[in-house]
Coordinates of C-alpha atoms in Angstrom, one line a residue:
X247 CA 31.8 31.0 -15.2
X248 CA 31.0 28.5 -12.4
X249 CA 34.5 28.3 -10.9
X250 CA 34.3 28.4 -7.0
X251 CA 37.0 31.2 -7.0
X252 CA 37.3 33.8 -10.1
X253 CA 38.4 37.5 -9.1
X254 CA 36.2 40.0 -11.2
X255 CA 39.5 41.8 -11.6
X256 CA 40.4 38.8 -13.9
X257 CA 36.9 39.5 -15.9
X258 CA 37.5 43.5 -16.0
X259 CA 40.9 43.2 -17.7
X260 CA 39.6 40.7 -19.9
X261 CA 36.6 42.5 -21.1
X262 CA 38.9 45.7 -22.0
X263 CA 39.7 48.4 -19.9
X264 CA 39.6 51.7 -20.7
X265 CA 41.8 54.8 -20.1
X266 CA 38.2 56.9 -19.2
X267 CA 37.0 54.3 -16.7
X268 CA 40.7 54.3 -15.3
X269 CA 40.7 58.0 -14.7
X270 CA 37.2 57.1 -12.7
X271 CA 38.4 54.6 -10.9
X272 CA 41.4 56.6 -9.6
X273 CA 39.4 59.8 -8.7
X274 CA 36.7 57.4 -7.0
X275 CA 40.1 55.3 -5.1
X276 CA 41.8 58.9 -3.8
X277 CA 37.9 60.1 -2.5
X278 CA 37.1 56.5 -0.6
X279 CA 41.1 56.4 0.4
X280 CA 40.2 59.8 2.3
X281 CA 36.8 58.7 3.8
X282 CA 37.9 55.3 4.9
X283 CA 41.3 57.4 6.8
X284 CA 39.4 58.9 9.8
X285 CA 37.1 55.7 10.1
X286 CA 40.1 53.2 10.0
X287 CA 41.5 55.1 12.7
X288 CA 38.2 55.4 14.8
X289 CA 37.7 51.7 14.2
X290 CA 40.6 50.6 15.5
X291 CA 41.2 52.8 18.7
X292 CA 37.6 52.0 19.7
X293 CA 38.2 48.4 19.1
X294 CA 40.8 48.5 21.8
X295 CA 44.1 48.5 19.7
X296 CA 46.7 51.2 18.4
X297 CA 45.0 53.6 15.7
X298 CA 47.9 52.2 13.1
X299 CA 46.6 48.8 13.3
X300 CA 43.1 50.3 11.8
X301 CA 45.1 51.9 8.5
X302 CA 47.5 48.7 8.5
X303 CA 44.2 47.0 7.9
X304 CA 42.8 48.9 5.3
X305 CA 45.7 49.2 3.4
X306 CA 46.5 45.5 3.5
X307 CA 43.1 43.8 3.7
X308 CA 41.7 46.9 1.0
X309 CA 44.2 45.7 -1.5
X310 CA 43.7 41.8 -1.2
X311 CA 39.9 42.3 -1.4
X312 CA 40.2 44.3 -4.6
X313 CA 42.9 42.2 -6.4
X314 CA 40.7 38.9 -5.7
X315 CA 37.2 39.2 -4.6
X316 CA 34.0 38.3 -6.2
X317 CA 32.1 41.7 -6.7
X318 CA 33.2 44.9 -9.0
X319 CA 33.4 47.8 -6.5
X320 CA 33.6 46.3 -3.2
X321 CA 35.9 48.1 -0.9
X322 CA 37.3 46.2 2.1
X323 CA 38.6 47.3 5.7
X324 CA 37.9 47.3 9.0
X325 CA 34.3 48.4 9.9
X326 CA 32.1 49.1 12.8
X327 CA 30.4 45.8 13.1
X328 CA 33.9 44.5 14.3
X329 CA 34.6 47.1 17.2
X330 CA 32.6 44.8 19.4
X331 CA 34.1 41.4 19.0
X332 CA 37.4 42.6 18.4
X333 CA 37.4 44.7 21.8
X334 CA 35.9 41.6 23.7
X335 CA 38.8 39.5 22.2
X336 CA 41.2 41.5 23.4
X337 CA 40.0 42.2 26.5
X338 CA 39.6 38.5 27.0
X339 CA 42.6 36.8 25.2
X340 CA 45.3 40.1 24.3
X341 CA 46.7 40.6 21.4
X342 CA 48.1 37.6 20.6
X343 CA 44.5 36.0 20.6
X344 CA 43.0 38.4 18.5
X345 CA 45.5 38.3 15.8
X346 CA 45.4 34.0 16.7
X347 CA 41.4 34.4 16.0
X348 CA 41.6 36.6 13.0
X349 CA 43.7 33.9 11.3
X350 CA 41.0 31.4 11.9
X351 CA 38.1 33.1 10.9
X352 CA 40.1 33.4 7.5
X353 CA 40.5 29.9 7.1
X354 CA 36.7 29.5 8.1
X355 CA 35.7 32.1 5.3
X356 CA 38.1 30.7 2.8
X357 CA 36.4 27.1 3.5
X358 CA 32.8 28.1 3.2
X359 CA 34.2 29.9 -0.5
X360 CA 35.5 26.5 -1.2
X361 CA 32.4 24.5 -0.1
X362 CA 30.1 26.9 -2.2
X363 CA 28.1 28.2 0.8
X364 CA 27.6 31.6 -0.7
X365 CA 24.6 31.5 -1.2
X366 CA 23.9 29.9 2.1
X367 CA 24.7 32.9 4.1
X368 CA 22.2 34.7 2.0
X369 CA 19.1 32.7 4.2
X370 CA 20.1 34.8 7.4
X371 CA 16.4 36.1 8.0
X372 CA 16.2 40.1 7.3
X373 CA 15.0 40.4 11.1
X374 CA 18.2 38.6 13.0
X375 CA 21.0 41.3 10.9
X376 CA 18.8 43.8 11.7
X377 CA 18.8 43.2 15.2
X378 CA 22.4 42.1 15.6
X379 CA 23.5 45.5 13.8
X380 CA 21.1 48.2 15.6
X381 CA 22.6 46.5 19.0
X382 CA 26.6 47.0 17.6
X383 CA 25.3 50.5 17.1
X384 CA 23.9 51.3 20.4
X385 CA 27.1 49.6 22.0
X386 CA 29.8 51.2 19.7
X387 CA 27.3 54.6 20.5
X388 CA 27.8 53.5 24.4
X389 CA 32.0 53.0 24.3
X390 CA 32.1 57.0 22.9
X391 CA 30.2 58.5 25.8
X392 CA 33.3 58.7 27.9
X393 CA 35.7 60.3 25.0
X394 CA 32.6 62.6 23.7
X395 CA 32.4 64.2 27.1
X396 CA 36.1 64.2 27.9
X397 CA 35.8 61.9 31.4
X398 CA 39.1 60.6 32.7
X399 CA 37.8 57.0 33.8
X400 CA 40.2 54.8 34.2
X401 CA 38.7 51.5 34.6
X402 CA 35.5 51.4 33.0
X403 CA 33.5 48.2 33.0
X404 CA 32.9 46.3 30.0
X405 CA 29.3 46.0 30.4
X406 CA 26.1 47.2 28.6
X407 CA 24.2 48.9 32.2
X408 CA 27.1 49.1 34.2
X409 CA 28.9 51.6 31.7
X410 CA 26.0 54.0 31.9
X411 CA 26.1 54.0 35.6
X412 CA 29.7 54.9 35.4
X413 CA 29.0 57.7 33.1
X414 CA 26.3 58.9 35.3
X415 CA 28.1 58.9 38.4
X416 CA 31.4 60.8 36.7
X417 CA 29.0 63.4 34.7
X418 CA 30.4 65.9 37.1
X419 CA 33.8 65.9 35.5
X420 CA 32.4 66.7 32.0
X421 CA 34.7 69.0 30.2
X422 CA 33.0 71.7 28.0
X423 CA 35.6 71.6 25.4
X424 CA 35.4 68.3 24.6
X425 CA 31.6 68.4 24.1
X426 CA 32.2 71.2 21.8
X427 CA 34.6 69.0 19.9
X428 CA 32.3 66.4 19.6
X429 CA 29.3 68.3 18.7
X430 CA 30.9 70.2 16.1
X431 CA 32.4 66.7 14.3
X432 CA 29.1 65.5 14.5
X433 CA 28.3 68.7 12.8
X434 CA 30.4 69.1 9.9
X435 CA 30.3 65.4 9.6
X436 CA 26.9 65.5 9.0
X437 CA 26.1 68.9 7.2
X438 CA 29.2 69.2 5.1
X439 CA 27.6 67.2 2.2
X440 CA 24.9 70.4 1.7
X441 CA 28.2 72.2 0.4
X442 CA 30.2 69.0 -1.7
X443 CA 29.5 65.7 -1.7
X444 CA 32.8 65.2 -2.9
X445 CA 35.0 65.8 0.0
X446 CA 33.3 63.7 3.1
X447 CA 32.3 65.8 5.8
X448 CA 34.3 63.7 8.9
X449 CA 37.6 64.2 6.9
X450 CA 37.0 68.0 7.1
X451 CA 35.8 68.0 10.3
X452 CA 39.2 66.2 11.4
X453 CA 41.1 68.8 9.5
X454 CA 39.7 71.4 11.3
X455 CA 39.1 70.2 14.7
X456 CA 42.5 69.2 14.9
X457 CA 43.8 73.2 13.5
X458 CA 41.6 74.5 15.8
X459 CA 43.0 72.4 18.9
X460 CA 46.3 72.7 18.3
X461 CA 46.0 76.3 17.6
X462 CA 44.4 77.5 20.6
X463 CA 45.8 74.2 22.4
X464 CA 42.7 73.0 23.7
X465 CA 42.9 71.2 26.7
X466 CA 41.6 67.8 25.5
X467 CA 43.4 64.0 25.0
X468 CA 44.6 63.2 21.4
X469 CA 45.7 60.1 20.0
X470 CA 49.3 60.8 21.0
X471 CA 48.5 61.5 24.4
X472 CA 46.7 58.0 25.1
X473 CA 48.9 56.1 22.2
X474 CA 51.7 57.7 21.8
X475 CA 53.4 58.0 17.9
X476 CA 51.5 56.7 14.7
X477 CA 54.5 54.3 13.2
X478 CA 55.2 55.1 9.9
X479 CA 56.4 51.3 8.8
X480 CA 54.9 47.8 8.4
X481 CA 56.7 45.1 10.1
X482 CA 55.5 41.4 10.0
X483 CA 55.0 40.1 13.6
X484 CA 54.1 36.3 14.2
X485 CA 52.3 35.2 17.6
X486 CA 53.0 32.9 19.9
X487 CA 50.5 30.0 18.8
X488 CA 50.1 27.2 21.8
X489 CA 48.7 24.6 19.4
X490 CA 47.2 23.3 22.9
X491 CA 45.1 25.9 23.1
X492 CA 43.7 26.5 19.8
X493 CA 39.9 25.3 20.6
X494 CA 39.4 28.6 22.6
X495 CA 39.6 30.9 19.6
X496 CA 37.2 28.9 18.0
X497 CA 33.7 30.1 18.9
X498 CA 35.5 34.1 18.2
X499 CA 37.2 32.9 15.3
X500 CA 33.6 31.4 13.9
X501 CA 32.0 35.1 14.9
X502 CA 34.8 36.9 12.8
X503 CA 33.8 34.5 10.3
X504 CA 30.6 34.4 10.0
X505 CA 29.7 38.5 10.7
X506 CA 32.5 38.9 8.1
X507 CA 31.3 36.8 5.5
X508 CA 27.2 38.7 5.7
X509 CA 28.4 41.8 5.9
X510 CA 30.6 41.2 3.0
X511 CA 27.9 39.4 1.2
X512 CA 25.5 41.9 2.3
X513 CA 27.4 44.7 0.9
X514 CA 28.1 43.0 -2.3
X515 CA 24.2 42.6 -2.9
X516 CA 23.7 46.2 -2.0
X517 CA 26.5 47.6 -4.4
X518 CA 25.4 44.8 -7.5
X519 CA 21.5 46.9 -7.0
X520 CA 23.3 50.1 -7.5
X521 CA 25.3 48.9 -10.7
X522 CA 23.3 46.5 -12.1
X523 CA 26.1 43.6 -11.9
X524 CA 26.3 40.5 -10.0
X525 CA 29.2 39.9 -7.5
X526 CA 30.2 36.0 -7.1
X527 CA 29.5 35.1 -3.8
X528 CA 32.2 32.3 -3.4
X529 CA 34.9 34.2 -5.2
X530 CA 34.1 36.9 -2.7
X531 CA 34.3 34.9 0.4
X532 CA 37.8 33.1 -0.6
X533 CA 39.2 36.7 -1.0
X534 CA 37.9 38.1 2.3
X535 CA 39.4 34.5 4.0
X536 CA 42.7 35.5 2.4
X537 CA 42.7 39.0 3.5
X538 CA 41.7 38.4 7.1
X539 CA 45.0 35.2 6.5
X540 CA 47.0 37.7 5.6
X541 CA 46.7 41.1 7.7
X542 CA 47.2 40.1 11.1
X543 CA 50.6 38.7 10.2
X544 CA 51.2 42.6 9.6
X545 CA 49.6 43.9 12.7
X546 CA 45.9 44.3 11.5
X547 CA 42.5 43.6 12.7
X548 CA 39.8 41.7 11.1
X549 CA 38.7 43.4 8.0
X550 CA 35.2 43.2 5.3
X551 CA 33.3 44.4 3.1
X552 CA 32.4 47.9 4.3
X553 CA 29.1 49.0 3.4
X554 CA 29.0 52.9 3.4
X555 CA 32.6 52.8 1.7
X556 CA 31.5 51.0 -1.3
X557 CA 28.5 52.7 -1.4
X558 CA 31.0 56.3 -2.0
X559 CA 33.2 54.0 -4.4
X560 CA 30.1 54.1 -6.6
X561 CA 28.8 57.1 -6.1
X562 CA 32.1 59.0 -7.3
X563 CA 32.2 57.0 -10.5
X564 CA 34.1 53.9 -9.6
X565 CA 33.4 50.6 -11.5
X566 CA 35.8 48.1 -11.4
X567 CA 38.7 46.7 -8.6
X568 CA 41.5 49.2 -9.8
X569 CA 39.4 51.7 -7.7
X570 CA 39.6 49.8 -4.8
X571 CA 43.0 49.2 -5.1
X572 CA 43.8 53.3 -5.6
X573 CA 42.1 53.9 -2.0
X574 CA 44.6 51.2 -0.6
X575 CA 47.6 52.9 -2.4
X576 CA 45.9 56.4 -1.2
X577 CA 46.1 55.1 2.8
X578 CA 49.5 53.9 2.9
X579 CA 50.8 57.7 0.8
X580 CA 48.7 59.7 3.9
X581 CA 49.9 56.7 6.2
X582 CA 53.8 57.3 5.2
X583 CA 53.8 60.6 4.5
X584 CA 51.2 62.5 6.7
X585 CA 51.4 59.6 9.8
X586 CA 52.8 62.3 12.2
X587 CA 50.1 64.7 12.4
X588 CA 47.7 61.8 12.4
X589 CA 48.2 61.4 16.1
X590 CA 47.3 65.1 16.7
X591 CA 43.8 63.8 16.3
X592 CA 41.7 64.5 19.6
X593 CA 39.8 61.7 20.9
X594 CA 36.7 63.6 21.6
X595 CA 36.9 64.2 17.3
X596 CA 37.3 60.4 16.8
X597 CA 33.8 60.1 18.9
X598 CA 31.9 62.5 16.8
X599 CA 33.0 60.6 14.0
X600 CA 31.6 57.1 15.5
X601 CA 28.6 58.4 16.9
X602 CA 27.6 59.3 13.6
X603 CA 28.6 55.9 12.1
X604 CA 26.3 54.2 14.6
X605 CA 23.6 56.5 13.4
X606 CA 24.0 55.6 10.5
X607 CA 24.5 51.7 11.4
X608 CA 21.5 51.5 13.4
X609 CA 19.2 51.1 11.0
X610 CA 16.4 52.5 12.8
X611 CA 14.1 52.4 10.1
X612 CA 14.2 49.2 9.0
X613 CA 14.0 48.3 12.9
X614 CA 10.4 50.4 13.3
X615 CA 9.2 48.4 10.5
X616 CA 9.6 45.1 11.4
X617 CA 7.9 45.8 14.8
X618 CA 4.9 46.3 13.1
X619 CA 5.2 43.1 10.9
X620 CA 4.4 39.4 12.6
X621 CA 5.3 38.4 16.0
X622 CA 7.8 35.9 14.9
X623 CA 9.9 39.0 13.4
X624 CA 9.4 40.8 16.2
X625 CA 10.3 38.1 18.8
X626 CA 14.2 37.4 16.7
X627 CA 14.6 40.9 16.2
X628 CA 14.1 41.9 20.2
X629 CA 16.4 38.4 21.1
X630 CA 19.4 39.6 18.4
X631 CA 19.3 43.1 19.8
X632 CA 19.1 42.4 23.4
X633 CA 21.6 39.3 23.2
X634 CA 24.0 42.2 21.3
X635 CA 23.6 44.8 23.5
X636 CA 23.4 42.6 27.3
X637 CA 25.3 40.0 26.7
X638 CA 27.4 39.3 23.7
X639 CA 27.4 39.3 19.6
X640 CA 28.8 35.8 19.6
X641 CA 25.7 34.6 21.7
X642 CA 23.3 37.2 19.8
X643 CA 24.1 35.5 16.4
X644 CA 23.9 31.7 17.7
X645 CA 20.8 32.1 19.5
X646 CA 19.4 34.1 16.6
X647 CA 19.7 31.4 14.0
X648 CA 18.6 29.0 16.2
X649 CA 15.7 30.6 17.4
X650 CA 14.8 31.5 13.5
X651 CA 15.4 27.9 12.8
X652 CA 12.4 26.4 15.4
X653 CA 10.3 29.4 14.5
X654 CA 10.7 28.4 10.1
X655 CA 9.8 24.6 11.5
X656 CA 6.8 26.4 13.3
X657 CA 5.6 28.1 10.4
X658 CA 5.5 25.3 8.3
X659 CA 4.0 23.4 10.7
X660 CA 0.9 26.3 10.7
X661 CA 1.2 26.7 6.8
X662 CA 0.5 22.7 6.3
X663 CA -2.5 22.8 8.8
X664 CA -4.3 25.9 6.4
X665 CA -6.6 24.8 3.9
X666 CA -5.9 25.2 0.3
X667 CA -6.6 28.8 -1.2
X668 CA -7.5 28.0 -5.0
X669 CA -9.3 30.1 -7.6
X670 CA -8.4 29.6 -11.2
X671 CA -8.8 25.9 -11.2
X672 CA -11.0 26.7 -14.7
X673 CA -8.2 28.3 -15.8
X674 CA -6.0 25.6 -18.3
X675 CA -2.1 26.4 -17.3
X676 CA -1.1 27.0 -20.5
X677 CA 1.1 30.5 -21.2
X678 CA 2.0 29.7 -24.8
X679 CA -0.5 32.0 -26.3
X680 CA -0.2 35.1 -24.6
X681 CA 2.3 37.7 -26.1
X682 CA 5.7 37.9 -25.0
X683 CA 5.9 41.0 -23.6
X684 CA 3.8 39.3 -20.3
X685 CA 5.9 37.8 -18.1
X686 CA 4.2 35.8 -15.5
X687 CA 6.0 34.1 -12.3
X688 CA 4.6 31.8 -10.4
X689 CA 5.6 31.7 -6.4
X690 CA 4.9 28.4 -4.6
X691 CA 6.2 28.0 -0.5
X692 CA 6.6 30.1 1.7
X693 CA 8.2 33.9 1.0
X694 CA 10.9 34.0 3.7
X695 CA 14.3 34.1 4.8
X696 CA 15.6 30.8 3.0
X697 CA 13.7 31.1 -0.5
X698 CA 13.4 34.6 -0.4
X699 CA 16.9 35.5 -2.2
X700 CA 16.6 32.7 -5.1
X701 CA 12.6 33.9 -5.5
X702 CA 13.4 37.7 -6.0
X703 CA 16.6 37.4 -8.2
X704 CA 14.4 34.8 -10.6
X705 CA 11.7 37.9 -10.6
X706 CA 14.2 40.0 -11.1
X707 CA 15.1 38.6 -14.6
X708 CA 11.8 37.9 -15.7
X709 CA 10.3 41.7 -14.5
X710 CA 13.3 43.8 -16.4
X711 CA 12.4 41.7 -20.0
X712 CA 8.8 42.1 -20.1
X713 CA 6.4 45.1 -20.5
X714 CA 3.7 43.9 -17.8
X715 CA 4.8 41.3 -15.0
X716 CA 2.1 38.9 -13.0
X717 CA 3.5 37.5 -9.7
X718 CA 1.0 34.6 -9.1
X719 CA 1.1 34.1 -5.5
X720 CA -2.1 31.7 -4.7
X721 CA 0.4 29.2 -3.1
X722 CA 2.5 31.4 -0.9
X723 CA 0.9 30.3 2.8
X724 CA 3.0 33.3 4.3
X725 CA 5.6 36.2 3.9
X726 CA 8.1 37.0 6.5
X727 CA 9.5 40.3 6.6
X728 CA 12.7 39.2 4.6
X729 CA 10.5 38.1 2.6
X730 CA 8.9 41.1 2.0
X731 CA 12.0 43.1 2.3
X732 CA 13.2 41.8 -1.2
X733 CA 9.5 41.7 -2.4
X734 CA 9.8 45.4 -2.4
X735 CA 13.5 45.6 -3.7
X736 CA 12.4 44.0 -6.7
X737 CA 9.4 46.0 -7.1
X738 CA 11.1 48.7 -6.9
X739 CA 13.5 47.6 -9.7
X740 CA 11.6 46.2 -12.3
X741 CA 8.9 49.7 -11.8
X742 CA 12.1 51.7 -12.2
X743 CA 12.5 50.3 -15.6
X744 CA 9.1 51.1 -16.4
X745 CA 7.9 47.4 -15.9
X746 CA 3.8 47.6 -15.2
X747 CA 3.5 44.8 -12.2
X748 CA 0.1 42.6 -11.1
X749 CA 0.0 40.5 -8.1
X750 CA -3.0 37.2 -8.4
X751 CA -4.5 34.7 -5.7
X752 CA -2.5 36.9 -2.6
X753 CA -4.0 34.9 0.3
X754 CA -5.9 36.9 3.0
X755 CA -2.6 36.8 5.1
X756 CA 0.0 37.6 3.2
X757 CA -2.4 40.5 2.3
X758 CA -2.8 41.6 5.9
X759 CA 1.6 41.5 5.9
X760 CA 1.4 43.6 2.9
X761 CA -0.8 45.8 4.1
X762 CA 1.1 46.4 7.6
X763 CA 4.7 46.5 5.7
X764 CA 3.0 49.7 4.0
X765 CA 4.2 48.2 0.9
X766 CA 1.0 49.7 -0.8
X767 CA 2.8 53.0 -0.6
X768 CA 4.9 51.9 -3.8
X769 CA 2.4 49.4 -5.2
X770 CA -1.1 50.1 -7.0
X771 CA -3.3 48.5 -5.4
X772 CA -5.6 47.8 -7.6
X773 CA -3.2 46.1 -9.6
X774 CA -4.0 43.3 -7.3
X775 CA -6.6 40.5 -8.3
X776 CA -8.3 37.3 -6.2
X777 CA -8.5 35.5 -9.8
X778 CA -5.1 34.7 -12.9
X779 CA -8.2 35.6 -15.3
X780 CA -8.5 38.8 -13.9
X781 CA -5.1 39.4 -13.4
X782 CA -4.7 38.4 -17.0
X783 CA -7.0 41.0 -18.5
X784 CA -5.9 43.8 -17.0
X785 CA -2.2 42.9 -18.1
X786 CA -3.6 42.4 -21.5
X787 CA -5.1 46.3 -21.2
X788 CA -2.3 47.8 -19.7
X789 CA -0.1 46.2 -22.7
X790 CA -2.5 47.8 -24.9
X791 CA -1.8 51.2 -23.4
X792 CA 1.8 51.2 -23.2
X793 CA 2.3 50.0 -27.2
X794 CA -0.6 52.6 -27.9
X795 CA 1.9 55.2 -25.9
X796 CA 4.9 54.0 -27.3
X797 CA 3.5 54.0 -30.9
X798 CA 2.0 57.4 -30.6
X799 CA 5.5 58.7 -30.3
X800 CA 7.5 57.3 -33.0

C-alpha cells in the first residue's frame, strides 16, 4: 500500500475483525479512557486553560486519531510535552492565539503527510529529543511546586530561575495539608501497580484524595475553587482570525507541528516494537493534522500521540483503532455523566499526578548515557536542555537541529580525512554459497541520526529470517549515539527471537563508542571479529550447534 494517506482502521476491518479481539479492544479502550481522565485534566490546567478543554481534547482529537491514523494502537490527546508551548502561547497571544496556532500547526502536519516527510522526521538525532524532553520535564516539574506545596502566589513569573526564587522566598506559607496531598498521590500513583496493574494508580489516587478532602474538608484549592464548574457540553466556538496578523502564529504554529508530529511518530515506532506491526508514517501525520484542524474549533488544545497511553492500550490487550476509539467514547460518558464531581479535584492532587509524569518523561537514563558517549552528543543534548529549560522549546528545537546539522557536516568532514580500515580484501564478495540460514548485512556510512532508522529496520528484516546474522561494519567511520540507540534495539530484537548475531571489521572507534554505550552488557563479545573470514567461521559453527540442538529434540 503506498498511498500517502490509508487509516489502518480501513486495513483492520478489511482483514476480518473478530468478536474476541473486539471484547479486547473495549476492555483495553474503558482502562486507557480512565488513565488518560486525570492526565487530560492535569494537562490542561497546567497548560494554563480550563481543565474541560484537556477532556474536550481527548475526546475529540482521541477519536480522529483512531478513526484515521497510520499506526494500530496509537492513542491520541493532549500530553505533557505540550504544557510548555501551549502555556507560553497563551500567556503571549490568549486564547484566541492558541486555538489560531493550533489550527496552523494542523495544516503544517497535514502538509508534511501529504509531502511524504514521514520518514524525514525520523533523522531527529536521538540526543536533541532527549534533551528537549528531560528539559519539558524539569519545567512542567517546576510549574507544580507552587500547587504541591499549597502557596497562594498570585503573580508568579514565567521564568525558569526566577520561579524558584519566588518559591523560595514564599516557603514560609507552605501548607502541610497540601504536601500531604501531594505526597500521597505521588504515592498511590506510583505504588498502586504492586496491588493491580489494571486499575492505574493516579485514577485511585484521585478517587481517594478527593473522598478524603471533601470528607474531612481539607482546607486546600480544588479545581472549582480556581475554575469554577466543569461544563458538561461541547459547543463550537470560532476565533477572531485578523488575517493581518497571521505571520505571528507561525514560528508557534511550526512548534506545535513539528513536537507533534515526533512525538507522534515517536510513539508509533515505540508501540509497532511492542506489537510487531508497522504504523504508516504519512497516514499518521495527515490524521494528527486533522485532529489538531478539528479540536480547537471545539474548545481544545493541541493534541498527539501520547506515549505512556498507548503503551497501556497494549498492555491491556488492545490491537486495533476500535480500542482507541472506546477510550474516547469512555471520556466523554465520565465527562457527561460524572463532570460535576470532577471539579472537586484538589489542585495539590493534580500536582502529584504531574510530578510523576515528568518523572517519568525525563528520561533520565537515556540522559546519563549519552553523557558518557562523544562530545558531539553531549554538546546538543546540554544546548536542547538548557535552551528548553532557560529560554524556550521553540528556540531549543531550532537551534538543536541546526546545531546537529554543522556538527553531521563536521563529522563527515573528519570521517573523509581517516584512512581506509580494510581487511578481507582476499576475501571474493561472493554470498551465493553459504547456506541460507546466514544472513549477512553489510553497513557502509556513517551510523547516525539520518541513516540510522533506514539501517536498523533493513537489519531488522534480515536478523528475524536467519539463524546466525553478520553485521559487517568495516566501512562505518563512526556511530552516534542514535546511532547506537537503534543498534541496540535491534539487537535486542532479533536475540529475542533467538537469532545468534556477529559483528566484522568494527573500526577501533566505533569500538571505543561501543564499549562506553555499555552495549557489551547485551552483546557477546567475542562474537566480534577484525576479519568476514573469521566472522564467517564462527557463524558457520554456531549454525552447526543450533541444527545439532534443534535436531536433538525432534
Amino acid at each position: 500500500m503506498n498511498h500517502v494517506f490509508y487509516p489502518k482502521l480501513l486495513s483492520v476491518l478489511k482483514q476480518g475483525y473478530s468478536k474476541k479481539q473486539l471484547s479486547k479492544d473495549l476492555f483495553a479502550g474503558i482502562i486507557v479512557g480512565i488513565v488518560a481522565l486525570p492526565l487530560a485534566i492535569a494537562f490542561a490546567v497546567a497548560s494554563g486553560v480550563s481543565p474541560e478543554k484537556g477532556l474536550i481534547t481527548a475526546i475529540v482529537a482521541g477519536l480522529l486519531i483512531s478513526l484515521l491514523g497510520g499506526s494500530r494502537v496509537q492513542i491520541g490527546g493532549p500530553t505533557g510535552a505540550f504544557i510548555v508551548i501551549v502555556y507560553g502561547i497563551v500567556q503571549s497571544y490568549g486564547l484566541d492565539g492558541l486555538i489560531i496556532s493550533t489550527i496552523l500547526a494542523g495544516i503544517i502536519l497535514v502538509a508534511f503527510g501529504l509531502l511524504k516527510l514521514g520518514s524525514l522526521l525520523k533523522f531527529i538525532p536521538h540526543p536533541l529529543i532527549v534533551g528537549f524532553t528531560s528539559g519539558i520535564a524539569l519545567v512542567i516539574f517546576t510549574t507544580q511546586i507552587k500547587d504541591a506545596l499549597g502557596l497562594h502566589i498570585t503573580d508568579m513569573p514565567s521564568e525558569f530561575i526566577e520561579k524558584w526564587g519566588t518559591y523560595f522566598s514564599h516557603l514560609g506559607e507552605t501548607s502541610l495539608v497540601a504536601v500531604g496531598i501531594t505526597l500521597a498521590t505521588i504515592l498511590i500513583s506510583v505504588y498502586f501497580k504492586k496491588i493491580t496493574t489494571k486499575i492505574p494508580g493516579s485514577f485511585v489516587a484521585i478517587i481517594l484524595v478527593t473522598l478524603v478532602v471533601q470528607i474531612f474538608s481539607l482546607p486546600v484549592s480544588t479545581i472549582e475553587s480556581v475554575f469554577g464548574d466543569i461544563p458538561k457540553s461541547f459547543s463550537l466556538t470560532f476565533p477572531n482570525i485578523d488575517f493581518q496578523q497571521l505571520h505571528i502564529y507561525l514560528a508557534p504554529a511550526l512548534t506545535i507541528a513539528l513536537l507533534g508530529g515526533i512525538e507522534s511518530l515517536l510513539s508509533a515506532v515505540v508501540s509497532d516494537g511492542m506489537i510487531g506491526a508497522n504504523h504508516r508514517s504519512n497516514t499518521e501525520l495527515v490524521a494528527q493534522g486533522i485532529a489538531n484542524i478539528i479540536t480547537p474549533f471545539f474548545g481544545g488544545i493541541p493534541a498527539t500521540g501520547a506515549i505512556a497511553r498507548t503503551a497501556t492500550n497494549v498492555k491491556n490487550g488492545g490491537r486495533t483503532p476500535v480500542a482507541g476509539v472506546v477510550h474516547a467514547i469512555t471520556l466523554l460518558f465520565i465527562m457527561l455523566f460524572f463532570g460535576q464531581w470532577a471539579k472537586l479535584i484538589p489542585m495539590s492532587c493534580l500536582a502529584g499526578i504531574l510530578i510523576v509524569v515528568s518523572y517519568n518523561m525525563s528520561e533520565w537514563r537515556s540522559f546519563v548515557n549519552i553523557l558518557k558517549g562523544s562530545a558531539f552528543d553531549i554538546l546538543i543534548l546540554l544546548v536542547t536542555f538548557l535552551l528548553t529549560v532557560l529560554v524556550d522549546l521553540t528556540f531549543a528545537i531550532q537551534i538543536g537541529i541546526v546545531l546537529s546539522a554543522l556538527l553531521f557536516m563536521k563529522r563527515m568532514a573528519d570521517a573523509g580525512a581517516q584512512p581506509g580500515f580494510e581487511v578481507d580484501s582476499d576475501v571474493l564478495e561472493n554470498y551465493s554459497g553459504l547456506p541460507n540460514e546466514i544472513g549477512i548485512y553489510e553497513i557502509s556510512g556513517p551510523f547516525f541520526f539520518a541513516s540510522a532508522k533506514q539501517y536498523s529496520s533493513t537489519l531488522k528484516s534480515i536478523g528475524i529470517k536467519s539463524k546466525v546474522l553478520i553485521i559487517r561494519m568495516r566501512h562505518v567511520p563512526f556511530i552516534d549515539s542514535t546511532g547506537m540507540h537503534n543498534l541496540k534495539d535491534v539487537v535486542k530484537e532479533v536475540q529475542h527471537v533467538g537469532t545468534k548475531v556477529i559483528l566484522s571489521g568494527v573500526q577501533p572507534n566505533v569500538m571505543k563508542e561501543l564499549e562506553k554505550s555499555r552495549f557489551f552488557d547485551l552483546f557477546d563479545r567475542t562474537n566480534v571479529f577484525p576479519a568476514f573470514d573469521q566472522a564467517l567461521n564462527q557463524a558457520t559453527q554456531l549454525l552447526e550447534e543450533i541444527n545439532k540442538t534443534a535436531s536433538s529434540h525432534h
